[in-house]
Amino acid sequence: MNTGVVYTSGVAPGAPRVVLVTGGSRGIGAATALRCAQQGWDVAVNYARDAQAADAVCAQITALGRRALPVQADVADEAQVLAMFDAVDAALGPLGALVNNAGVVAENQRVADMTVQRLQRMFNTNIVGSFVCAREAVRRMSTVHATEAARRAGGGRGGAIVNLSSKAAVLGAPGWYVDYAASKGAIDTFTVGLAREVALEGIRVNAVRPGIIDTDIHASGGWPDRAHTSSALIPMQRPGRAEEIAAAIVWLLSEDASYTTGAIMDVAGGR
Ligand code: NAP
């Protein structure tokens, strides 16, 4: 039946197959970068400190026949983020997708003991960093509001954004890191709001909410074996693998998810 409704894919046909994965040098980001390459994306692999790890991920992407760019930037620093997006434009061409994956935890602490320095690092990295990266991606991908420079470079043809939330956003992480949980709660709200804001601009925005995943992030929070010692908290009784999160992220980027926007997908073994 012809209802007169115009069905758009949400990913404009011919939108560039270039994706930027923040924090792509290890863990969930590295698994996502590799899976993107397997699905035909050229990949910019952002990292903060470990250039060697980013280079190793890029070498694997190149071996898969795709282009790769290691790009250093602290996502909490606006000037570094702007330079990163310029570097991606110059090396890989117009952006078609962003995975807002870079994120930090901190050592277990009660709210009563948290310093402002800790809170600022957490919120600047996990929230402000995600906003500023998304802002730059929208300026390049929007079919309506792309900057003139982006259009001249071949952008403005739509795209997709996936944000990394956490099941902590729902559970609150009491006694562990309520600040981290709250930062991911902000990511959930950001995902819904931005998705609705750009729904008619060829951009889909979704989030993946992992449970406890076996990566090095737990060591950076001072509890290296957290993933395995926490299995009893997980209905499936095991931590997730980075590849299991990457699979959901890359599906949300794909045209198979053409009618999915503003969604927050739990990938948490039932937790
Ligand atoms: P991870 O193993 O600690 O890796 C973090 C990545 O982010 C690294 O590539 C790191 O680069 C980069 N990074 C850290 N701070 C950065 C900054 N300020 N600017 C740019 N890059 C930065 O983390 P993960 O476990 O894969 O987690 C990835 C995302 O999933 C995070 O947003 C996290 O909150 C979320 N998540 C993880 C879990 C879990 O159990 N693992 C659960 C729920 C949600 P360098 O190595 O160069 O510093």
Tab-separated table of C-alpha atoms and ligand atoms in Angstrom:
chain	number	residue	atom	x	y	z
A	1	MET	CA	0.000	0.000	0.000
A	2	ASN	CA	1.375	3.412	-0.915
A	3	THR	CA	0.757	5.595	2.116
A	4	GLY	CA	2.831	8.490	0.835
A	5	VAL	CA	5.302	8.024	3.692
A	6	VAL	CA	8.899	8.484	2.586
A	7	TYR	CA	11.040	5.781	4.170
A	8	THR	CA	14.619	6.853	4.778
A	9	SER	CA	17.289	4.411	5.840
A	10	GLY	CA	18.717	6.684	8.491
A	11	VAL	CA	22.095	6.012	6.907
A	12	ALA	CA	22.103	7.888	3.636
A	13	PRO	CA	23.074	5.621	0.727
A	14	GLY	CA	26.657	6.467	-0.067
A	15	ALA	CA	27.382	7.863	3.407
A	16	PRO	CA	31.142	7.612	3.882
A	17	ARG	CA	32.464	4.328	5.327
A	18	VAL	CA	34.899	6.075	7.661
A	19	VAL	CA	34.494	5.547	11.390
A	20	LEU	CA	36.296	7.149	14.333
A	21	VAL	CA	36.543	4.932	17.420
A	22	THR	CA	37.632	6.876	20.492
A	23	GLY	CA	39.700	4.788	22.898
A	24	GLY	CA	40.231	2.323	20.065
A	25	SER	CA	43.643	1.103	21.151
A	26	ARG	CA	42.485	-1.628	23.540
A	27	GLY	CA	39.536	-3.355	25.131
A	28	ILE	CA	36.081	-2.763	23.664
A	29	GLY	CA	37.352	0.016	21.383
A	30	ALA	CA	40.031	-2.183	19.798
A	31	ALA	CA	37.548	-5.027	19.261
A	32	THR	CA	35.133	-2.534	17.689
A	33	ALA	CA	37.800	-1.055	15.425
A	34	LEU	CA	38.704	-4.529	14.134
A	35	ARG	CA	35.092	-5.585	13.608
A	36	CYS	CA	34.401	-2.331	11.754
A	37	ALA	CA	37.324	-3.092	9.441
A	38	GLN	CA	35.958	-6.604	8.848
A	39	GLN	CA	32.646	-4.976	7.833
A	40	GLY	CA	34.329	-2.676	5.302
A	41	TRP	CA	34.936	0.481	7.321
A	42	ASP	CA	38.128	2.531	7.244
A	43	VAL	CA	38.979	3.268	10.868
A	44	ALA	CA	40.535	6.109	12.845
A	45	VAL	CA	41.855	4.608	16.086
A	46	ASN	CA	42.009	7.210	18.840
A	47	TYR	CA	44.065	6.704	21.979
A	48	ALA	CA	45.232	8.826	24.906
A	49	ARG	CA	48.682	7.529	25.869
A	50	ASP	CA	49.631	4.188	24.344
A	51	ALA	CA	50.735	4.846	20.750
A	52	GLN	CA	52.187	1.339	20.392
A	53	ALA	CA	48.844	-0.283	21.181
A	54	ALA	CA	47.054	1.965	18.669
A	55	ASP	CA	49.680	1.168	16.027
A	56	ALA	CA	49.158	-2.562	16.625
A	57	VAL	CA	45.387	-2.239	16.110
A	58	CYS	CA	45.988	-0.183	12.960
A	59	ALA	CA	48.366	-2.848	11.609
A	60	GLN	CA	45.607	-5.459	12.005
A	61	ILE	CA	43.127	-3.188	10.207
A	62	THR	CA	45.556	-2.622	7.346
A	63	ALA	CA	46.089	-6.384	7.119
A	64	LEU	CA	42.328	-6.674	6.589
A	65	GLY	CA	42.665	-4.404	3.547
A	66	ARG	CA	41.163	-1.262	5.101
A	67	ARG	CA	42.741	2.116	5.783
A	68	ALA	CA	43.649	2.931	9.397
A	69	LEU	CA	44.822	6.056	11.208
A	70	PRO	CA	46.175	6.086	14.757
A	71	VAL	CA	45.270	9.442	16.282
A	72	GLN	CA	46.258	10.667	19.734
A	73	ALA	CA	43.870	12.962	21.607
A	74	ASP	CA	42.591	13.284	25.147
A	75	VAL	CA	38.832	13.489	24.556
A	76	ALA	CA	38.522	15.702	27.641
A	77	ASP	CA	40.559	18.405	25.873
A	78	GLU	CA	38.581	20.321	23.246
A	79	ALA	CA	41.628	21.553	21.324
A	80	GLN	CA	42.933	17.986	21.028
A	81	VAL	CA	39.522	16.758	19.871
A	82	LEU	CA	39.338	19.433	17.175
A	83	ALA	CA	42.828	18.511	15.972
A	84	MET	CA	41.848	14.826	15.941
A	85	PHE	CA	38.791	15.409	13.736
A	86	ASP	CA	40.856	17.571	11.372
A	87	ALA	CA	43.454	14.793	11.145
A	88	VAL	CA	40.756	12.238	10.312
A	89	ASP	CA	39.260	14.532	7.639
A	90	ALA	CA	42.668	15.004	6.068
A	91	ALA	CA	43.811	11.374	6.153
A	92	LEU	CA	40.627	9.353	5.607
A	93	GLY	CA	38.085	11.814	4.166
A	94	PRO	CA	34.507	12.495	5.284
A	95	LEU	CA	33.306	10.808	8.451
A	96	GLY	CA	30.376	8.383	8.351
A	97	ALA	CA	30.295	7.185	11.958
A	98	LEU	CA	31.560	7.823	15.481
A	99	VAL	CA	31.918	5.346	18.333
A	100	ASN	CA	32.120	7.375	21.552
A	101	ASN	CA	33.969	4.660	23.462
A	102	ALA	CA	36.777	6.372	25.433
A	103	GLY	CA	35.913	6.311	29.104
A	104	VAL	CA	37.522	6.067	32.524
A	105	VAL	CA	36.700	4.635	35.928
A	106	ALA	CA	38.386	5.394	39.238
A	107	GLU	CA	39.182	3.468	42.392
A	108	ASN	CA	36.322	2.307	44.587
A	109	GLN	CA	35.268	5.179	46.806
A	110	ARG	CA	32.187	6.387	48.625
A	111	VAL	CA	30.678	9.661	47.428
A	112	ALA	CA	31.465	11.121	50.847
A	113	ASP	CA	35.183	10.812	50.036
A	114	MET	CA	35.267	12.025	46.416
A	115	THR	CA	37.319	15.098	45.526
A	116	VAL	CA	36.283	17.672	42.950
A	117	GLN	CA	39.408	16.711	40.954
A	118	ARG	CA	38.161	13.135	40.688
A	119	LEU	CA	34.658	14.268	39.680
A	120	GLN	CA	35.976	16.690	37.063
A	121	ARG	CA	38.205	14.059	35.461
A	122	MET	CA	35.315	11.577	35.376
A	123	PHE	CA	32.725	13.966	33.976
A	124	ASN	CA	35.089	15.786	31.594
A	125	THR	CA	36.236	12.529	30.023
A	126	ASN	CA	33.049	10.486	30.025
A	127	ILE	CA	30.444	13.215	29.463
A	128	VAL	CA	32.031	16.361	28.017
A	129	GLY	CA	34.364	14.293	25.819
A	130	SER	CA	31.428	12.366	24.376
A	131	PHE	CA	29.436	15.558	23.763
A	132	VAL	CA	32.286	17.359	22.013
A	133	CYS	CA	33.140	14.352	19.823
A	134	ALA	CA	29.460	13.964	18.893
A	135	ARG	CA	29.225	17.674	18.151
A	136	GLU	CA	32.133	17.455	15.724
A	137	ALA	CA	30.664	14.325	14.097
A	138	VAL	CA	27.240	15.956	13.641
A	139	ARG	CA	28.879	19.034	12.101
A	140	ARG	CA	30.423	16.724	9.516
A	141	MET	CA	27.610	14.212	8.932
A	142	SER	CA	24.313	16.124	9.192
A	143	THR	CA	22.407	16.337	5.911
A	144	VAL	CA	20.940	19.637	7.165
A	145	HIS	CA	23.467	21.287	9.448
A	146	ALA	CA	26.859	20.131	8.138
A	147	THR	CA	29.362	22.968	7.981
A	148	GLU	CA	30.208	24.373	4.561
A	149	ALA	CA	33.753	23.030	4.928
A	150	ALA	CA	32.390	19.545	5.570
A	151	ARG	CA	30.150	19.729	2.494
A	152	ARG	CA	33.017	20.912	0.283
A	153	ALA	CA	35.000	17.881	1.518
A	154	GLY	CA	32.167	15.513	0.580
A	155	GLY	CA	30.473	15.251	3.979
A	156	GLY	CA	26.908	16.033	5.012
A	157	ARG	CA	25.593	12.679	3.811
A	158	GLY	CA	24.391	11.243	7.117
A	159	GLY	CA	25.871	8.690	9.464
A	160	ALA	CA	25.598	6.951	12.820
A	161	ILE	CA	26.851	7.459	16.368
A	162	VAL	CA	27.131	4.798	19.072
A	163	ASN	CA	27.811	5.883	22.651
A	164	LEU	CA	29.211	3.578	25.332
A	165	SER	CA	27.054	3.639	28.429
A	166	SER	CA	27.244	1.074	31.239
A	167	LYS	CA	24.819	-1.064	33.214
A	168	ALA	CA	26.167	0.975	36.141
A	169	ALA	CA	23.932	3.807	34.878
A	170	VAL	CA	20.949	1.762	36.061
A	171	LEU	CA	22.508	0.093	39.119
A	172	GLY	CA	24.256	3.190	40.515
A	173	ALA	CA	27.451	1.326	41.522
A	174	PRO	CA	27.164	2.143	45.247
A	175	GLY	CA	30.439	1.839	47.126
A	176	TRP	CA	32.285	1.352	43.830
A	177	TYR	CA	31.974	4.526	41.765
A	178	VAL	CA	28.672	6.371	41.819
A	179	ASP	CA	30.377	9.173	39.852
A	180	TYR	CA	31.115	6.776	36.984
A	181	ALA	CA	27.566	5.420	37.075
A	182	ALA	CA	26.177	8.959	36.988
A	183	SER	CA	28.397	9.834	34.032
A	184	LYS	CA	26.901	6.885	32.148
A	185	GLY	CA	23.388	7.930	33.190
A	186	ALA	CA	24.154	11.210	31.445
A	187	ILE	CA	25.227	9.249	28.366
A	188	ASP	CA	21.851	7.475	28.290
A	189	THR	CA	19.966	10.783	28.364
A	190	PHE	CA	22.372	12.305	25.843
A	191	THR	CA	21.746	9.385	23.498
A	192	VAL	CA	17.972	9.782	23.567
A	193	GLY	CA	18.082	13.568	23.225
A	194	LEU	CA	20.632	13.732	20.429
A	195	ALA	CA	18.911	10.894	18.551
A	196	ARG	CA	15.657	12.862	18.493
A	197	GLU	CA	17.445	16.118	17.660
A	198	VAL	CA	19.119	14.744	14.515
A	199	ALA	CA	16.548	12.126	13.465
A	200	LEU	CA	15.682	14.112	10.328
A	201	GLU	CA	19.322	14.857	9.532
A	202	GLY	CA	20.344	11.373	8.352
A	203	ILE	CA	22.049	10.530	11.655
A	204	ARG	CA	21.082	7.702	13.997
A	205	VAL	CA	22.313	7.783	17.592
A	206	ASN	CA	22.266	4.759	19.894
A	207	ALA	CA	24.038	3.448	22.983
A	208	VAL	CA	25.314	0.096	24.146
A	209	ARG	CA	25.153	-0.571	27.880
A	210	PRO	CA	27.757	-3.264	28.714
A	211	GLY	CA	27.712	-5.201	31.953
A	212	ILE	CA	31.009	-6.423	33.413
A	213	ILE	CA	33.422	-6.977	30.546
A	214	ASP	CA	36.874	-8.549	30.739
A	215	THR	CA	39.163	-5.622	29.839
A	216	ASP	CA	41.990	-3.637	31.423
A	217	ILE	CA	39.639	-0.890	32.612
A	218	HIS	CA	39.258	-2.702	35.932
A	219	ALA	CA	43.024	-2.596	36.543
A	220	SER	CA	42.935	1.151	35.986
A	221	GLY	CA	40.345	1.275	38.784
A	222	GLY	CA	42.707	-0.645	41.069
A	223	TRP	CA	40.846	-4.002	40.876
A	224	PRO	CA	42.469	-6.025	38.044
A	225	ASP	CA	40.468	-9.233	38.571
A	226	ARG	CA	37.099	-7.508	39.046
A	227	ALA	CA	35.635	-9.071	35.885
A	228	HIS	CA	36.213	-12.620	37.139
A	229	THR	CA	35.603	-12.113	40.846
A	230	SER	CA	32.246	-10.482	40.025
A	231	SER	CA	30.815	-13.409	38.080
A	232	ALA	CA	28.343	-14.234	40.861
A	233	LEU	CA	26.624	-10.892	40.177
A	234	ILE	CA	25.918	-11.890	36.574
A	235	PRO	CA	22.999	-14.195	35.676
A	236	MET	CA	25.152	-15.813	32.963
A	237	GLN	CA	27.846	-16.257	35.659
A	238	ARG	CA	30.697	-14.968	33.503
A	239	PRO	CA	32.048	-11.596	32.380
A	240	GLY	CA	31.514	-10.530	28.795
A	241	ARG	CA	34.211	-10.376	26.122
A	242	ALA	CA	35.087	-7.143	24.322
A	243	GLU	CA	34.123	-8.829	21.036
A	244	GLU	CA	30.592	-9.422	22.354
A	245	ILE	CA	30.171	-5.673	22.903
A	246	ALA	CA	31.771	-4.839	19.563
A	247	ALA	CA	29.215	-7.030	17.785
A	248	ALA	CA	26.348	-4.936	19.164
A	249	ILE	CA	28.109	-1.648	18.401
A	250	VAL	CA	28.859	-2.560	14.806
A	251	TRP	CA	25.300	-3.809	14.255
A	252	LEU	CA	24.003	-0.425	15.474
A	253	LEU	CA	26.321	1.291	12.980
A	254	SER	CA	25.120	-0.888	10.123
A	255	GLU	CA	22.216	-0.359	7.765
A	256	ASP	CA	20.549	-3.400	9.349
A	257	ALA	CA	19.788	-0.964	12.186
A	258	SER	CA	18.240	1.590	9.810
A	259	TYR	CA	15.090	2.078	11.956
A	260	THR	CA	16.924	1.983	15.289
A	261	THR	CA	17.696	5.333	16.891
A	262	GLY	CA	17.583	6.545	20.482
A	263	ALA	CA	17.949	2.926	21.628
A	264	ILE	CA	20.006	1.802	24.600
A	265	MET	CA	20.972	-1.827	24.195
A	266	ASP	CA	21.930	-3.842	27.287
A	267	VAL	CA	24.712	-6.340	26.558
A	268	ALA	CA	25.261	-7.561	30.083
A	269	GLY	CA	24.697	-11.305	30.399
A	270	GLY	CA	21.344	-10.632	32.055
A	271	ARG	CA	22.758	-8.304	34.715
B	1	NAP	P1	39.841	0.212	28.590
B	1	NAP	O1	40.234	-1.197	28.356
B	1	NAP	O2	40.306	0.894	29.838
B	1	NAP	O3	40.317	1.069	27.311
B	1	NAP	C1	40.124	2.449	27.360
B	1	NAP	C2	40.521	3.062	26.028
B	1	NAP	O4	40.188	4.455	26.099
B	1	NAP	C3	41.999	2.986	25.733
B	1	NAP	O5	42.142	2.924	24.324
B	1	NAP	C4	42.515	4.322	26.263
B	1	NAP	O6	43.693	4.754	25.595
B	1	NAP	C5	41.358	5.221	25.917
B	1	NAP	N1	41.245	6.396	26.746
B	1	NAP	C6	41.211	6.498	28.093
B	1	NAP	N2	41.082	7.781	28.468
B	1	NAP	C7	41.036	8.506	27.324
B	1	NAP	C8	40.922	9.864	27.037
B	1	NAP	N3	40.806	10.792	28.020
B	1	NAP	N4	40.930	10.264	25.744
B	1	NAP	C9	41.039	9.354	24.743
B	1	NAP	N5	41.142	8.045	24.950
B	1	NAP	C10	41.152	7.625	26.234
B	1	NAP	O7	38.241	0.387	28.555
B	1	NAP	P2	37.074	-0.644	28.103
B	1	NAP	O8	36.810	-1.570	29.222
B	1	NAP	O9	37.353	-1.176	26.753
B	1	NAP	O10	35.819	0.363	28.070
B	1	NAP	C11	35.442	1.056	26.902
B	1	NAP	C12	34.144	1.797	27.197
B	1	NAP	O11	33.148	0.870	27.633
B	1	NAP	C13	34.264	2.851	28.291
B	1	NAP	O12	33.467	3.964	27.970
B	1	NAP	C14	33.699	2.147	29.511
B	1	NAP	O13	33.175	3.036	30.462
B	1	NAP	C15	32.615	1.294	28.866
B	1	NAP	N6	32.256	0.131	29.690
B	1	NAP	C16	33.183	-0.822	30.016
B	1	NAP	C17	32.806	-1.880	30.820
B	1	NAP	C18	33.767	-2.954	31.236
B	1	NAP	O14	33.417	-3.770	32.136
B	1	NAP	N7	34.958	-3.057	30.633
B	1	NAP	C19	31.490	-1.968	31.299
B	1	NAP	C20	30.585	-0.976	30.957
B	1	NAP	C21	30.981	0.070	30.147
B	1	NAP	P3	45.148	4.656	26.326
B	1	NAP	O15	45.377	3.183	26.611
B	1	NAP	O16	46.094	5.219	25.318
B	1	NAP	O17	45.031	5.432	27.583
